[in-house]
């Protein structure tokens, strides 16, 4: 199986748009009157959800009109947040077709297609001209990328000189391997965690200058504890209809539990960083 097939196998869900539509309708939402708020339990596919995106946006000093590329944009939640809350002109690029199609559909449903566009494509070969963006955005993507030096070179190519790279990513903790399955990989074949120091060195070698680097591993674990408590409260009347299980399918619970376990056992760390290109 090649890389693209393996990534697809990990993330693809049959009839994703219909599944999301059905879950929204069952929870009392009208598709013709949806807001971003209605999508908040599942459209940001990373630790910390929308709050983490807001915090990274503030750190990156995003401003109205910023041309921003979200690489590995999932179903487009962060892209919509950055357009709605910071006024950015956002493009999302995504490798998995069902996620890309869901990103386009959800953005249309909430009336944001003029501010946010999506393209199907690979982070390894970004379908954009040189110097096209002011800010590059990468949340929980690089764990799926084996050749990080090549990725960082490709990022430099599409980033205008002096532009910023905003990262919110996983790295290898002092213990390995992580327990699988995790949300980004059912098995080690598409999981490429690098330790924090090597990651910093690879970014520096690619010519990125570090402006901010924050290890958020402990904060990520806190978020997990709160998320689990809130899910338990929400599920008093049965499992919640809206959640990341829509994107991850039936193994969602086990995958999320392994992220928490990997964080607890120092097999996974989380970093938030801003770098200048
Ligand atoms: C954990 S999800 C995070 C999605 C999104 N960044 C978010 O935070 O909501 C990782 C995403 O990266 C995408 N991805 C993985 N490898 C990719 C690649 N080589 N090129 C583009 N997208 C990729 C996956 O399909 C998936 O949508």
Short mmCIF file of C-alpha atoms and ligand atoms in Angstrom, two decimals:
data_model
loop_
_atom_site.label_atom_id
_atom_site.label_comp_id
_atom_site.label_asym_id
_atom_site.label_seq_id
_atom_site.Cartn_x
_atom_site.Cartn_y
_atom_site.Cartn_z
CA UNK A 1 0.00 0.00 0.00
CA UNK A 2 1.45 3.41 -0.90
CA UNK A 3 1.49 6.47 1.38
CA UNK A 4 -1.61 8.11 -0.08
CA UNK A 5 -3.62 4.91 0.25
CA UNK A 6 -2.44 4.46 3.84
CA UNK A 7 -3.38 8.05 4.75
CA UNK A 8 -6.75 7.55 3.08
CA UNK A 9 -7.32 4.33 4.91
CA UNK A 10 -6.61 6.06 8.22
CA UNK A 11 -8.83 9.12 7.72
CA UNK A 12 -11.38 8.41 4.98
CA UNK A 13 -14.98 7.85 6.07
CA UNK A 14 -17.61 6.65 3.61
CA UNK A 15 -20.51 9.10 3.17
CA UNK A 16 -18.88 11.61 5.52
CA UNK A 17 -21.00 14.58 4.48
CA UNK A 18 -24.22 12.59 4.83
CA UNK A 19 -23.08 11.26 8.25
CA UNK A 20 -22.36 14.79 9.47
CA UNK A 21 -25.63 16.10 8.05
CA UNK A 22 -27.57 13.30 9.72
CA UNK A 23 -25.87 13.87 13.12
CA UNK A 24 -26.55 17.61 12.93
CA UNK A 25 -30.20 17.03 12.04
CA UNK A 26 -30.63 14.48 14.82
CA UNK A 27 -29.24 17.00 17.29
CA UNK A 28 -31.87 19.51 16.22
CA UNK A 29 -29.86 21.69 13.80
CA UNK A 30 -31.23 22.90 10.51
CA UNK A 31 -28.71 22.61 7.68
CA UNK A 32 -30.14 25.73 6.03
CA UNK A 33 -29.54 27.79 9.19
CA UNK A 34 -26.23 26.39 10.46
CA UNK A 35 -23.60 28.48 12.22
CA UNK A 36 -19.95 27.72 13.01
CA UNK A 37 -21.03 27.26 16.60
CA UNK A 38 -23.09 24.21 15.56
CA UNK A 39 -19.92 22.53 14.26
CA UNK A 40 -17.71 23.20 17.28
CA UNK A 41 -17.68 19.69 18.74
CA UNK A 42 -16.09 18.09 15.69
CA UNK A 43 -14.72 20.50 13.07
CA UNK A 44 -11.31 21.18 14.68
CA UNK A 45 -9.36 17.94 14.69
CA UNK A 46 -6.63 18.63 17.24
CA UNK A 47 -6.05 18.84 20.97
CA UNK A 48 -7.64 21.96 22.45
CA UNK A 49 -10.17 22.44 19.64
CA UNK A 50 -11.12 25.97 18.67
CA UNK A 51 -9.44 27.56 21.71
CA UNK A 52 -6.07 26.21 20.55
CA UNK A 53 -6.59 27.75 17.11
CA UNK A 54 -7.51 31.12 18.62
CA UNK A 55 -4.43 31.08 20.84
CA UNK A 56 -2.10 30.23 17.95
CA UNK A 57 -3.78 32.92 15.81
CA UNK A 58 -3.06 35.53 18.49
CA UNK A 59 0.55 34.36 18.82
CA UNK A 60 0.96 34.59 15.03
CA UNK A 61 -0.44 38.16 15.15
CA UNK A 62 -2.90 37.42 12.35
CA UNK A 63 -4.53 40.48 10.84
CA UNK A 64 -7.46 41.08 8.48
CA UNK A 65 -6.49 40.27 4.91
CA UNK A 66 -3.60 37.95 5.85
CA UNK A 67 -3.22 35.34 3.08
CA UNK A 68 -3.04 32.13 5.07
CA UNK A 69 -2.52 28.54 3.92
CA UNK A 70 -3.74 25.78 6.27
CA UNK A 71 -1.81 22.64 5.31
CA UNK A 72 -3.61 19.37 6.12
CA UNK A 73 -6.76 21.37 6.86
CA UNK A 74 -9.03 18.41 7.66
CA UNK A 75 -12.71 19.35 7.33
CA UNK A 76 -11.86 23.04 7.51
CA UNK A 77 -12.78 24.05 11.07
CA UNK A 78 -9.55 25.95 11.78
CA UNK A 79 -9.71 27.62 8.34
CA UNK A 80 -13.22 28.91 9.10
CA UNK A 81 -12.17 30.09 12.57
CA UNK A 82 -9.21 32.03 11.16
CA UNK A 83 -11.38 33.68 8.51
CA UNK A 84 -14.29 34.47 10.84
CA UNK A 85 -12.34 35.58 13.92
CA UNK A 86 -9.17 37.12 12.44
CA UNK A 87 -10.42 38.23 9.00
CA UNK A 88 -7.82 36.14 7.15
CA UNK A 89 -8.20 35.10 3.52
CA UNK A 90 -7.74 31.38 4.01
CA UNK A 91 -6.87 28.52 1.68
CA UNK A 92 -6.91 24.97 2.99
CA UNK A 93 -5.11 22.08 1.33
CA UNK A 94 -6.04 18.50 2.18
CA UNK A 95 -4.93 15.08 0.90
CA UNK A 96 -8.01 13.02 1.77
CA UNK A 97 -10.82 13.56 -0.69
CA UNK A 98 -13.72 12.90 1.69
CA UNK A 99 -12.30 15.44 4.17
CA UNK A 100 -11.73 17.97 1.37
CA UNK A 101 -15.33 17.52 0.18
CA UNK A 102 -16.64 17.89 3.73
CA UNK A 103 -14.55 21.07 4.17
CA UNK A 104 -16.13 22.57 1.05
CA UNK A 105 -19.66 21.49 2.04
CA UNK A 106 -19.51 22.71 5.66
CA UNK A 107 -18.02 26.04 4.58
CA UNK A 108 -20.91 26.48 2.15
CA UNK A 109 -23.46 25.53 4.81
CA UNK A 110 -22.21 28.27 7.15
CA UNK A 111 -22.03 30.83 4.31
CA UNK A 112 -18.25 31.32 4.30
CA UNK A 113 -17.25 30.19 0.79
CA UNK A 114 -16.11 33.69 -0.20
CA UNK A 115 -13.50 33.89 2.60
CA UNK A 116 -12.30 30.28 2.66
CA UNK A 117 -11.27 28.12 -0.29
CA UNK A 118 -10.00 24.55 -0.37
CA UNK A 119 -7.81 22.51 -2.69
CA UNK A 120 -7.19 18.81 -2.82
CA UNK A 121 -3.43 18.27 -2.71
CA UNK A 122 -0.35 17.09 -0.89
CA UNK A 123 1.80 18.94 1.63
CA UNK A 124 4.81 17.45 -0.17
CA UNK A 125 3.94 19.18 -3.44
CA UNK A 126 1.78 22.20 -2.61
CA UNK A 127 -0.33 23.29 -5.60
CA UNK A 128 0.61 26.99 -5.28
CA UNK A 129 3.04 29.47 -6.81
CA UNK A 130 6.18 30.57 -4.94
CA UNK A 131 5.68 33.32 -2.29
CA UNK A 132 1.87 32.98 -2.33
CA UNK A 133 1.14 33.28 1.40
CA UNK A 134 1.83 35.57 4.38
CA UNK A 135 1.28 32.80 6.94
CA UNK A 136 1.47 29.00 6.80
CA UNK A 137 -0.56 27.07 9.31
CA UNK A 138 0.09 23.47 10.41
CA UNK A 139 -1.91 21.79 13.18
CA UNK A 140 -1.39 18.09 13.90
CA UNK A 141 -0.11 17.42 10.38
CA UNK A 142 3.60 16.67 10.56
CA UNK A 143 3.14 13.44 12.51
CA UNK A 144 2.05 12.04 9.13
CA UNK A 145 5.09 13.38 7.24
CA UNK A 146 8.20 11.22 6.97
CA UNK A 147 10.46 13.67 5.12
CA UNK A 148 10.14 16.77 7.28
CA UNK A 149 13.18 18.59 5.78
CA UNK A 150 11.52 18.33 2.34
CA UNK A 151 8.19 19.55 3.80
CA UNK A 152 9.87 22.57 5.42
CA UNK A 153 11.60 23.43 2.12
CA UNK A 154 8.26 23.22 0.33
CA UNK A 155 6.74 25.47 2.99
CA UNK A 156 9.53 28.03 2.50
CA UNK A 157 8.82 28.01 -1.24
CA UNK A 158 5.15 29.07 -0.93
CA UNK A 159 5.72 31.46 2.01
CA UNK A 160 6.62 35.03 1.13
CA UNK A 161 10.00 36.17 2.48
CA UNK A 162 9.52 37.33 6.07
CA UNK A 163 6.20 35.50 6.39
CA UNK A 164 5.40 33.28 9.38
CA UNK A 165 4.90 29.60 10.01
CA UNK A 166 2.49 28.73 12.83
CA UNK A 167 2.88 25.20 14.17
CA UNK A 168 0.85 23.19 16.63
CA UNK A 169 2.27 19.73 16.40
CA UNK A 170 3.10 16.47 18.09
CA UNK A 171 6.65 15.33 18.79
CA UNK A 172 8.20 12.16 20.16
CA UNK A 173 8.51 12.04 23.94
CA UNK A 174 11.51 10.50 25.71
CA UNK A 175 9.82 7.08 25.66
CA UNK A 176 8.86 5.20 22.53
CA UNK A 177 7.02 3.79 20.74
CA UNK A 178 3.60 5.39 21.24
CA UNK A 179 0.60 3.16 21.80
CA UNK A 180 -1.47 2.67 18.65
CA UNK A 181 -3.99 3.31 17.22
CA UNK A 182 -3.87 7.10 17.55
CA UNK A 183 -6.00 9.56 15.57
CA UNK A 184 -3.28 10.19 12.98
CA UNK A 185 -2.31 6.54 12.48
CA UNK A 186 -3.74 3.10 13.10
CA UNK A 187 -0.21 1.67 13.04
CA UNK A 188 3.41 2.96 12.88
CA UNK A 189 3.44 2.86 9.05
CA UNK A 190 2.22 6.49 8.71
CA UNK A 191 3.33 7.87 12.09
CA UNK A 192 6.58 9.84 12.06
CA UNK A 193 7.22 11.48 15.42
CA UNK A 194 10.51 13.34 15.81
CA UNK A 195 11.91 14.51 19.12
CA UNK A 196 11.59 18.20 19.94
CA UNK A 197 15.27 19.11 19.53
CA UNK A 198 15.54 17.42 16.12
CA UNK A 199 12.38 19.19 14.99
CA UNK A 200 13.82 22.58 15.98
CA UNK A 201 17.05 21.77 14.18
CA UNK A 202 15.25 20.70 10.99
CA UNK A 203 13.28 23.96 10.99
CA UNK A 204 16.45 25.99 11.52
CA UNK A 205 18.23 24.04 8.75
CA UNK A 206 15.35 24.93 6.41
CA UNK A 207 15.96 28.62 7.20
CA UNK A 208 13.10 29.25 9.65
CA UNK A 209 13.89 31.56 12.57
CA UNK A 210 12.21 30.69 15.80
CA UNK A 211 10.15 33.50 17.34
CA UNK A 212 8.20 31.47 19.91
CA UNK A 213 8.44 27.86 21.05
CA UNK A 214 6.17 26.53 23.81
CA UNK A 215 5.99 22.97 25.04
CA UNK A 216 2.25 22.44 25.66
CA UNK A 217 2.42 18.79 26.70
CA UNK A 218 1.11 19.38 30.24
CA UNK A 219 -1.59 21.78 29.05
CA UNK A 220 -2.66 19.19 26.47
CA UNK A 221 -3.10 16.58 29.15
CA UNK A 222 -5.21 19.03 31.21
CA UNK A 223 -7.39 19.63 28.15
CA UNK A 224 -7.91 15.88 27.77
CA UNK A 225 -9.02 15.48 31.38
CA UNK A 226 -11.55 18.34 30.96
CA UNK A 227 -12.73 17.04 27.58
CA UNK A 228 -13.36 13.58 29.01
CA UNK A 229 -15.30 15.08 31.97
CA UNK A 230 -17.41 17.19 29.62
CA UNK A 231 -18.07 14.22 27.30
CA UNK A 232 -19.15 12.15 30.28
CA UNK A 233 -21.59 14.93 31.25
CA UNK A 234 -22.84 15.28 27.66
CA UNK A 235 -23.34 11.53 27.34
CA UNK A 236 -25.70 11.20 30.32
CA UNK A 237 -28.52 10.50 27.81
CA UNK A 238 -26.40 8.27 25.53
CA UNK A 239 -23.28 8.88 23.42
CA UNK A 240 -23.03 12.45 22.05
CA UNK A 241 -24.19 12.76 18.43
CA UNK A 242 -21.56 15.36 17.56
CA UNK A 243 -17.89 14.63 18.18
CA UNK A 244 -14.62 13.53 16.61
CA UNK A 245 -16.05 10.02 16.17
CA UNK A 246 -17.68 11.48 13.02
CA UNK A 247 -14.18 11.84 11.51
CA UNK A 248 -12.55 8.82 13.09
CA UNK A 249 -15.24 6.17 12.92
CA UNK A 250 -15.79 3.37 15.43
CA UNK A 251 -12.21 3.33 16.82
CA UNK A 252 -12.39 6.99 17.88
CA UNK A 253 -12.65 6.21 21.60
CA UNK A 254 -9.62 3.92 21.61
CA UNK A 255 -7.56 6.36 19.54
CA UNK A 256 -8.35 9.32 21.81
CA UNK A 257 -7.64 7.22 24.92
CA UNK A 258 -4.22 6.35 23.46
CA UNK A 259 -3.37 10.03 22.92
CA UNK A 260 -4.08 10.68 26.57
CA UNK A 261 -2.06 7.61 27.59
CA UNK A 262 0.87 8.58 25.33
CA UNK A 263 0.91 12.09 26.82
CA UNK A 264 0.77 10.67 30.35
CA UNK A 265 3.58 8.18 29.70
CA UNK A 266 5.89 10.71 27.98
CA UNK A 267 5.53 8.99 24.61
CA UNK A 268 4.09 12.10 22.96
CA UNK A 269 4.60 15.84 23.39
CA UNK A 270 2.81 18.84 21.92
CA UNK A 271 4.46 22.04 20.77
CA UNK A 272 3.09 25.43 19.73
CA UNK A 273 5.51 27.59 17.77
CA UNK A 274 5.81 30.66 15.55
CA UNK A 275 8.72 30.86 13.11
CA UNK A 276 9.74 33.46 10.55
CA UNK A 277 10.57 32.40 7.01
C1 LIG B 1 -5.17 15.22 12.73
S1 LIG B 1 -5.80 15.88 11.24
C2 LIG B 1 -5.76 17.65 11.57
C3 LIG B 1 -6.67 18.41 10.64
C4 LIG B 1 -6.65 19.93 10.82
N1 LIG B 1 -5.30 20.45 10.72
C5 LIG B 1 -7.25 20.32 12.15
O1 LIG B 1 -6.48 20.63 13.05
O2 LIG B 1 -8.49 20.32 12.27
C6 LIG B 1 -4.44 15.70 10.08
C7 LIG B 1 -4.84 16.08 8.69
O3 LIG B 1 -3.70 16.13 7.83
C8 LIG B 1 -4.05 15.54 6.59
N2 LIG B 1 -2.82 15.08 5.94
C9 LIG B 1 -2.01 14.06 6.33
N3 LIG B 1 -0.96 13.95 5.50
C10 LIG B 1 -1.11 14.91 4.56
C11 LIG B 1 -0.34 15.32 3.44
N4 LIG B 1 0.80 14.68 3.13
N5 LIG B 1 -0.78 16.36 2.70
C12 LIG B 1 -1.92 17.02 3.03
N6 LIG B 1 -2.70 16.68 4.08
C13 LIG B 1 -2.30 15.64 4.84
C14 LIG B 1 -4.97 14.43 6.97
O4 LIG B 1 -5.72 13.94 5.89
C15 LIG B 1 -5.81 15.09 8.05
O5 LIG B 1 -6.89 15.77 7.52
#
